[in-house]
Amino acid sequence: MPATHEVTNQVPPVIGRDLSTFPALLEGLRREGAGWAEQEVRDLGLRAGGEQAQTWSRVANDHTPVLRTHDRYGFRVDEVEYDEAYHQLMRVALGAGLGGTAWASDRPGAHVARAAKMMAWSATDFGNLCPVAMVYAVVPALRTNPELSAAYEPLLTTTSYDPDLRPPEAKKALIAGMSMTEKQGGSDLRANTTTASLQTDGRYRLTGHKWFTSAPMSDFFLTLAQAPGGLSCFLVPRVLPDGTRNAISLQRLKDKLGNRSNASAEIEYDGALGLLVGEEGRGVPTIIEMVNVTRLDCSLWAAAGMRTGTAQALHHATHRKAFGDRLIHKPAMANVLADLALESEAATTVALRLAGAVDRAARERRTPDVVAVPDCPGR
């Protein structure tokens, strides 16, 4: 190779590092009552930083989901194809208990342990974390309907991953999605125009267009529609108990800036079967219970992103040379890195304290009333 192509003064890749070896993360884990999970967090952090998981992350982000509306014979199939790398990330995440398993545990600190593992696994591609977060967050909302909760919760609190298209009752694990936003209303959910018509058999049929639906290959969606008693929340399965498809059409996938390995779609309900969750007219308060819990994961991801960025900056400054010395030895650079580390540790501490508050509230409310994420104590 010609000397002009010799590579020097470049930073080695960040591969093979335990991404949980962060004092604020492990200290927060112990402080909030989940020190028993430290080895699990370390094991997952090491896997997240490994070459295999990092390769899956790159491939899943490069090979984005593909919508297949029809098969070769002209029949509608409404399926989204994901790269196998995405499925591998999902298997590890759910297998590590990042789904709904904490809700089924009586062990103190279960939600904190999950939070710490979520932060460790966040060093992979963020696309797999969205459906995983919704599996976790949907459990409190379903508990407003004891019958639905009894049927679905055991399949949401498992460590399995089952992406096959089958009726929920025939699967070993479920993925949940949310379908709220409409183009004329956006975040003004009460402006939604999707309708839910009550049938003589006591079930509802939904008709309308949803502008944004997360994880369209989920096994069911919590969705909002206008019922006779007002805006209400419904569980809409993708496959009916007899194995036929529910009347849900995928119109297109969203062309997103980020989170690209996970699909988001516009969908159409054309008389789709919906099961009432909560009371008629209480749709927003019911689905907000799911939304509220996803905010915990949003906080965890933000803190984890700050940590990953800080770790990358420290790694770069440690190896890169400029003006006769390594960057980390330059006073101005060291000040910047110190500020980043301080803010990252603060964010991690706050996020785990919030997870601890959720954990304490969940243990105090072993009833179907587990709802909003509470404030941190001492706030």
Short mmCIF file of C-alpha atoms in Angstrom, two decimals:
data_model
loop_
_atom_site.label_atom_id
_atom_site.label_comp_id
_atom_site.label_asym_id
_atom_site.label_seq_id
_atom_site.Cartn_x
_atom_site.Cartn_y
_atom_site.Cartn_z
CA MET A 1 0.00 0.00 0.00
CA PRO A 2 1.38 3.45 -0.87
CA ALA A 3 2.61 5.48 2.08
CA THR A 4 -0.04 8.11 1.32
CA HIS A 5 -2.67 5.62 2.44
CA GLU A 6 -1.10 4.85 5.77
CA VAL A 7 -3.63 5.56 8.54
CA THR A 8 -2.24 7.31 11.60
CA ASN A 9 -3.62 9.24 14.56
CA GLN A 10 -7.08 7.73 14.21
CA VAL A 11 -9.18 6.61 17.15
CA PRO A 12 -9.84 2.85 17.52
CA PRO A 13 -13.47 1.71 17.55
CA VAL A 14 -15.29 1.50 20.86
CA ILE A 15 -15.87 -2.26 20.80
CA GLY A 16 -15.75 -4.84 23.55
CA ARG A 17 -16.31 -2.44 26.43
CA ASP A 18 -18.72 -2.94 29.31
CA LEU A 19 -21.08 -0.04 28.79
CA SER A 20 -22.51 -0.36 32.30
CA THR A 21 -19.21 0.46 34.04
CA PHE A 22 -20.42 3.91 34.89
CA PRO A 23 -20.22 4.79 38.62
CA ALA A 24 -23.41 6.87 38.63
CA LEU A 25 -25.36 4.01 37.04
CA LEU A 26 -24.20 1.32 39.47
CA GLU A 27 -24.43 3.64 42.49
CA GLY A 28 -27.98 4.58 41.51
CA LEU A 29 -28.86 0.91 41.06
CA ARG A 30 -27.76 0.14 44.62
CA ARG A 31 -29.22 3.31 46.14
CA GLU A 32 -32.67 2.64 44.68
CA GLY A 33 -32.83 -0.91 46.03
CA ALA A 34 -31.77 -3.02 43.05
CA GLY A 35 -28.17 -3.83 43.86
CA TRP A 36 -29.09 -7.50 43.47
CA ALA A 37 -29.27 -6.92 39.69
CA GLU A 38 -25.77 -5.50 39.28
CA GLN A 39 -24.35 -8.58 37.55
CA GLU A 40 -27.30 -8.68 35.13
CA VAL A 41 -26.71 -5.02 34.28
CA ARG A 42 -22.99 -5.64 33.76
CA ASP A 43 -23.62 -8.67 31.57
CA LEU A 44 -26.05 -6.74 29.36
CA GLY A 45 -23.72 -3.72 29.21
CA LEU A 46 -20.88 -5.95 28.03
CA ARG A 47 -23.11 -7.48 25.39
CA ALA A 48 -24.34 -4.06 24.23
CA GLY A 49 -20.75 -2.95 23.69
CA GLY A 50 -19.73 -6.15 21.95
CA GLU A 51 -18.98 -6.40 18.27
CA GLN A 52 -22.03 -8.55 17.52
CA ALA A 53 -24.59 -6.17 19.04
CA GLN A 54 -22.91 -3.15 17.48
CA THR A 55 -23.00 -4.86 14.09
CA TRP A 56 -26.68 -5.69 14.52
CA SER A 57 -27.29 -2.03 15.37
CA ARG A 58 -25.52 -0.78 12.25
CA VAL A 59 -27.20 -3.28 9.94
CA ALA A 60 -30.68 -2.71 11.39
CA ASN A 61 -30.30 1.04 10.91
CA ASP A 62 -28.91 0.68 7.37
CA HIS A 63 -31.50 -1.86 6.20
CA THR A 64 -34.70 -0.07 7.11
CA PRO A 65 -38.14 -1.77 7.25
CA VAL A 66 -39.98 -2.44 3.99
CA LEU A 67 -43.76 -2.28 3.63
CA ARG A 68 -45.47 -5.10 1.71
CA THR A 69 -49.09 -4.13 1.12
CA HIS A 70 -49.93 -7.02 -1.27
CA ASP A 71 -48.61 -10.45 -2.09
CA ARG A 72 -47.70 -11.55 -5.62
CA TYR A 73 -51.31 -12.59 -6.32
CA GLY A 74 -52.84 -9.25 -5.41
CA PHE A 75 -54.11 -10.10 -1.94
CA ARG A 76 -53.51 -7.56 0.81
CA VAL A 77 -51.01 -8.70 3.40
CA ASP A 78 -50.13 -5.41 5.13
CA GLU A 79 -46.85 -6.60 6.54
CA VAL A 80 -43.58 -4.87 7.36
CA GLU A 81 -40.37 -6.77 6.76
CA TYR A 82 -37.47 -6.13 9.13
CA ASP A 83 -33.86 -7.12 8.78
CA GLU A 84 -32.88 -10.11 10.92
CA ALA A 85 -30.50 -7.84 12.83
CA TYR A 86 -33.51 -5.95 14.20
CA HIS A 87 -35.10 -9.19 15.38
CA GLN A 88 -31.86 -10.17 17.10
CA LEU A 89 -31.80 -6.90 19.02
CA MET A 90 -35.43 -7.43 20.04
CA ARG A 91 -34.71 -10.97 21.25
CA VAL A 92 -31.88 -9.83 23.48
CA ALA A 93 -33.76 -6.81 24.85
CA LEU A 94 -36.92 -8.74 25.74
CA GLY A 95 -34.90 -11.71 26.92
CA ALA A 96 -33.10 -9.43 29.36
CA GLY A 97 -36.42 -8.35 30.88
CA LEU A 98 -36.73 -4.92 29.29
CA GLY A 99 -40.37 -5.56 28.38
CA GLY A 100 -43.11 -5.91 30.97
CA THR A 101 -41.47 -8.41 33.34
CA ALA A 102 -41.02 -5.86 36.13
CA TRP A 103 -44.80 -5.60 36.54
CA ALA A 104 -44.98 -9.32 37.33
CA SER A 105 -42.24 -9.16 39.96
CA ASP A 106 -42.75 -8.65 43.69
CA ARG A 107 -39.04 -8.09 44.22
CA PRO A 108 -38.14 -4.60 45.48
CA GLY A 109 -36.22 -2.68 42.86
CA ALA A 110 -37.56 -4.64 39.86
CA HIS A 111 -38.38 -1.47 37.91
CA VAL A 112 -35.02 0.07 38.84
CA ALA A 113 -33.18 -3.05 37.65
CA ARG A 114 -35.06 -2.84 34.36
CA ALA A 115 -34.24 0.87 34.07
CA ALA A 116 -30.52 0.29 34.58
CA LYS A 117 -30.51 -2.52 32.02
CA MET A 118 -32.42 -0.29 29.61
CA MET A 119 -29.71 2.35 29.97
CA ALA A 120 -26.99 -0.23 29.38
CA TRP A 121 -28.73 -1.66 26.29
CA SER A 122 -29.36 1.86 24.95
CA ALA A 123 -25.83 1.82 23.55
CA THR A 124 -27.28 -0.27 20.69
CA ASP A 125 -29.61 1.07 17.98
CA PHE A 126 -32.53 2.95 19.52
CA GLY A 127 -35.06 1.52 17.07
CA ASN A 128 -35.55 -1.69 19.01
CA LEU A 129 -36.20 0.21 22.24
CA CYS A 130 -39.47 1.82 21.08
CA PRO A 131 -41.61 -1.36 20.88
CA VAL A 132 -39.87 -2.74 23.98
CA ALA A 133 -40.88 0.41 25.88
CA MET A 134 -44.49 0.06 24.76
CA VAL A 135 -44.63 -3.54 25.95
CA TYR A 136 -43.63 -2.22 29.38
CA ALA A 137 -45.90 0.82 29.34
CA VAL A 138 -49.13 -0.83 28.16
CA VAL A 139 -49.53 -3.00 31.27
CA PRO A 140 -50.89 -0.27 33.62
CA ALA A 141 -53.37 0.91 30.98
CA LEU A 142 -54.70 -2.63 30.42
CA ARG A 143 -55.25 -3.02 34.14
CA THR A 144 -58.23 -0.68 33.81
CA ASN A 145 -59.95 -3.68 32.20
CA PRO A 146 -59.37 -6.74 34.44
CA GLU A 147 -60.60 -9.17 31.78
CA LEU A 148 -58.21 -7.89 29.11
CA SER A 149 -55.41 -7.64 31.63
CA ALA A 150 -55.85 -11.27 32.65
CA ALA A 151 -55.71 -12.38 29.02
CA TYR A 152 -52.85 -10.21 27.77
CA GLU A 153 -50.60 -9.37 30.73
CA PRO A 154 -48.99 -12.83 31.01
CA LEU A 155 -47.88 -12.49 27.37
CA LEU A 156 -46.50 -9.00 27.98
CA THR A 157 -44.50 -9.89 31.08
CA THR A 158 -42.54 -12.77 29.56
CA THR A 159 -38.93 -12.73 28.37
CA SER A 160 -39.80 -14.28 25.00
CA TYR A 161 -39.98 -12.64 21.57
CA ASP A 162 -42.49 -13.98 19.05
CA PRO A 163 -42.68 -11.89 15.84
CA ASP A 164 -44.88 -14.36 13.92
CA LEU A 165 -48.30 -13.24 12.72
CA ARG A 166 -50.84 -15.23 14.74
CA PRO A 167 -53.79 -14.56 17.05
CA PRO A 168 -52.57 -13.23 20.39
CA GLU A 169 -54.01 -16.25 22.18
CA ALA A 170 -51.76 -18.57 20.13
CA LYS A 171 -48.50 -16.72 20.83
CA LYS A 172 -45.90 -17.02 23.56
CA ALA A 173 -45.25 -13.26 23.74
CA LEU A 174 -46.83 -10.04 22.49
CA ILE A 175 -45.71 -6.63 21.26
CA ALA A 176 -47.93 -3.60 21.87
CA GLY A 177 -48.25 -0.39 19.87
CA MET A 178 -50.01 2.97 20.14
CA SER A 179 -52.26 4.50 17.50
CA MET A 180 -53.51 7.92 18.52
CA THR A 181 -52.45 10.78 16.22
CA GLU A 182 -54.59 12.01 13.34
CA LYS A 183 -53.53 14.56 10.76
CA GLN A 184 -56.23 17.11 11.55
CA GLY A 185 -55.57 17.06 15.30
CA GLY A 186 -51.98 16.12 16.06
CA SER A 187 -51.56 16.23 19.83
CA ASP A 188 -55.13 17.55 20.21
CA LEU A 189 -56.49 14.04 20.67
CA ARG A 190 -60.04 15.17 21.36
CA ALA A 191 -60.19 16.37 17.75
CA ASN A 192 -59.87 12.77 16.55
CA THR A 193 -62.51 11.73 14.04
CA THR A 194 -62.04 7.94 13.99
CA THR A 195 -65.35 6.40 15.03
CA ALA A 196 -66.19 3.32 17.08
CA SER A 197 -69.65 1.91 16.39
CA LEU A 198 -71.16 -0.32 19.05
CA GLN A 199 -72.50 -3.55 17.56
CA THR A 200 -75.38 -5.70 18.77
CA ASP A 201 -72.91 -8.25 20.11
CA GLY A 202 -71.42 -5.61 22.43
CA ARG A 203 -68.23 -5.20 20.41
CA TYR A 204 -67.05 -2.11 18.56
CA ARG A 205 -66.07 -1.52 14.94
CA LEU A 206 -63.54 1.24 14.27
CA THR A 207 -63.36 3.32 11.10
CA GLY A 208 -60.84 6.07 10.46
CA HIS A 209 -57.31 7.05 9.49
CA LYS A 210 -54.37 7.30 11.91
CA TRP A 211 -51.55 9.61 10.88
CA PHE A 212 -48.90 8.01 13.04
CA THR A 213 -48.85 4.51 14.53
CA SER A 214 -45.79 3.22 16.34
CA ALA A 215 -44.49 -0.29 15.57
CA PRO A 216 -47.17 -1.31 13.00
CA MET A 217 -46.23 -5.00 13.25
CA SER A 218 -47.31 -5.09 16.89
CA ASP A 219 -49.83 -7.73 17.93
CA PHE A 220 -52.27 -5.08 19.09
CA PHE A 221 -52.61 -1.32 19.40
CA LEU A 222 -54.18 0.90 21.98
CA THR A 223 -56.07 3.44 19.93
CA LEU A 224 -58.53 6.27 20.41
CA ALA A 225 -61.89 6.55 18.67
CA GLN A 226 -65.16 8.42 19.10
CA ALA A 227 -67.67 6.04 20.69
CA PRO A 228 -71.31 6.84 21.52
CA GLY A 229 -70.18 7.96 24.97
CA GLY A 230 -67.29 10.09 23.75
CA LEU A 231 -63.62 9.60 22.96
CA SER A 232 -62.66 6.14 24.19
CA CYS A 233 -59.68 3.80 24.28
CA PHE A 234 -59.72 0.46 22.47
CA LEU A 235 -57.46 -2.54 22.12
CA VAL A 236 -57.28 -3.36 18.41
CA PRO A 237 -55.69 -6.76 17.62
CA ARG A 238 -53.96 -7.22 14.29
CA VAL A 239 -55.12 -10.85 14.00
CA LEU A 240 -58.53 -12.05 15.16
CA PRO A 241 -59.08 -15.22 17.24
CA ASP A 242 -60.11 -17.20 14.13
CA GLY A 243 -56.79 -16.38 12.44
CA THR A 244 -58.15 -13.81 9.98
CA ARG A 245 -56.69 -10.32 9.70
CA ASN A 246 -58.44 -7.48 11.41
CA ALA A 247 -59.61 -4.71 9.04
CA ILE A 248 -56.37 -2.70 9.35
CA SER A 249 -54.55 -1.45 6.26
CA LEU A 250 -51.03 -0.03 6.28
CA GLN A 251 -51.02 2.99 3.97
CA ARG A 252 -47.34 3.91 4.09
CA LEU A 253 -44.31 3.98 6.36
CA LYS A 254 -43.08 7.28 7.71
CA ASP A 255 -39.78 8.63 6.36
CA LYS A 256 -38.20 9.49 9.69
CA LEU A 257 -34.99 11.28 10.63
CA GLY A 258 -34.15 8.89 13.46
CA ASN A 259 -35.31 5.59 14.97
CA ARG A 260 -35.24 4.26 11.43
CA SER A 261 -34.81 0.56 12.18
CA ASN A 262 -38.27 0.57 13.75
CA ALA A 263 -41.19 1.28 11.43
CA SER A 264 -43.88 3.89 12.02
CA ALA A 265 -46.89 3.95 9.75
CA GLU A 266 -50.13 5.54 8.66
CA ILE A 267 -52.91 3.01 9.08
CA GLU A 268 -56.54 2.78 8.09
CA TYR A 269 -59.30 1.16 10.14
CA ASP A 270 -62.20 -0.04 7.98
CA GLY A 271 -64.57 -1.59 10.46
CA ALA A 272 -61.75 -3.03 12.57
CA LEU A 273 -62.69 -4.92 15.71
CA GLY A 274 -61.90 -2.97 18.88
CA LEU A 275 -62.17 -4.03 22.53
CA LEU A 276 -63.03 -1.28 24.98
CA VAL A 277 -60.30 -0.47 27.53
CA GLY A 278 -61.58 1.54 30.47
CA GLU A 279 -64.87 3.39 30.24
CA GLU A 280 -66.51 5.06 27.26
CA GLY A 281 -65.63 8.74 27.19
CA ARG A 282 -62.47 8.15 29.27
CA GLY A 283 -60.17 7.41 26.34
CA VAL A 284 -57.56 10.06 26.99
CA PRO A 285 -57.13 9.34 30.73
CA THR A 286 -56.92 5.62 29.93
CA ILE A 287 -54.30 5.80 27.19
CA ILE A 288 -52.35 8.49 29.04
CA GLU A 289 -51.54 5.82 31.61
CA MET A 290 -49.53 4.11 28.87
CA VAL A 291 -48.09 7.40 27.62
CA ASN A 292 -47.02 8.43 31.13
CA VAL A 293 -45.03 5.26 31.66
CA THR A 294 -43.26 5.64 28.31
CA ARG A 295 -41.96 8.96 29.66
CA LEU A 296 -39.81 7.04 32.12
CA ASP A 297 -38.08 5.32 29.23
CA CYS A 298 -37.73 8.63 27.38
CA SER A 299 -35.86 9.94 30.42
CA LEU A 300 -33.69 6.83 30.56
CA TRP A 301 -32.84 7.10 26.86
CA ALA A 302 -31.95 10.77 27.16
CA ALA A 303 -29.63 10.07 30.09
CA ALA A 304 -28.16 7.04 28.32
CA GLY A 305 -27.58 9.10 25.18
CA MET A 306 -25.72 11.70 27.22
CA ARG A 307 -23.60 8.94 28.74
CA THR A 308 -22.83 7.38 25.35
CA GLY A 309 -21.88 10.75 23.89
CA THR A 310 -19.63 11.50 26.85
CA ALA A 311 -17.97 8.09 26.64
CA GLN A 312 -17.35 8.57 22.92
CA ALA A 313 -15.87 12.03 23.53
CA LEU A 314 -13.59 10.73 26.29
CA HIS A 315 -12.50 7.83 24.11
CA HIS A 316 -11.72 10.16 21.22
CA ALA A 317 -9.81 12.65 23.37
CA THR A 318 -7.83 9.86 24.99
CA HIS A 319 -6.50 8.53 21.68
CA ARG A 320 -6.38 11.54 19.36
CA LYS A 321 -3.29 13.76 19.26
CA ALA A 322 -3.13 17.41 18.25
CA PHE A 323 -0.53 20.12 18.76
CA GLY A 324 2.00 17.75 20.26
CA ASP A 325 -0.11 15.92 22.85
CA ARG A 326 -3.30 13.95 23.35
CA LEU A 327 -6.49 15.99 23.42
CA ILE A 328 -7.39 14.87 26.90
CA HIS A 329 -4.27 16.62 28.23
CA LYS A 330 -5.34 19.99 26.82
CA PRO A 331 -6.85 22.15 29.61
CA ALA A 332 -9.65 23.58 27.48
CA MET A 333 -10.64 20.10 26.29
CA ALA A 334 -10.44 18.66 29.81
CA ASN A 335 -12.84 21.36 31.04
CA VAL A 336 -15.37 20.50 28.35
CA LEU A 337 -15.13 16.78 29.08
CA ALA A 338 -15.53 17.40 32.80
CA ASP A 339 -18.71 19.39 32.18
CA LEU A 340 -20.08 16.61 29.96
CA ALA A 341 -19.32 13.98 32.59
CA LEU A 342 -20.95 16.04 35.34
CA GLU A 343 -24.16 16.57 33.37
CA SER A 344 -24.25 12.92 32.33
CA GLU A 345 -23.90 11.72 35.92
CA ALA A 346 -26.61 14.11 37.06
CA ALA A 347 -29.01 12.91 34.37
CA THR A 348 -28.35 9.28 35.25
CA THR A 349 -28.93 9.95 38.94
CA VAL A 350 -32.25 11.70 38.28
CA ALA A 351 -33.45 9.02 35.84
CA LEU A 352 -32.77 6.18 38.27
CA ARG A 353 -34.38 8.13 41.10
CA LEU A 354 -37.47 8.41 38.94
CA ALA A 355 -37.34 4.66 38.29
CA GLY A 356 -37.12 4.14 42.04
CA ALA A 357 -40.25 6.24 42.55
CA VAL A 358 -42.09 4.14 39.96
CA ASP A 359 -40.92 0.98 41.70
CA ARG A 360 -42.14 2.14 45.11
CA ALA A 361 -45.49 3.23 43.70
CA ALA A 362 -45.94 -0.11 41.92
CA ARG A 363 -45.29 -2.02 45.13
CA GLU A 364 -47.72 0.18 47.06
CA ARG A 365 -50.45 -0.31 44.48
CA ARG A 366 -50.79 -4.01 43.80
CA THR A 367 -54.22 -3.26 42.27
CA PRO A 368 -55.44 -2.39 38.74
CA ASP A 369 -54.98 1.30 39.68
CA VAL A 370 -51.28 1.66 38.80
CA VAL A 371 -51.34 4.78 36.69
CA ALA A 372 -49.19 7.85 36.32
CA VAL A 373 -45.46 8.10 36.94
CA PRO A 374 -45.13 9.85 40.31
CA ASP A 375 -42.81 12.71 41.18
CA CYS A 376 -39.44 11.86 42.64
CA PRO A 377 -39.43 12.06 46.45
CA GLY A 378 -37.88 15.26 47.73
CA ARG A 379 -38.62 17.16 44.55
#
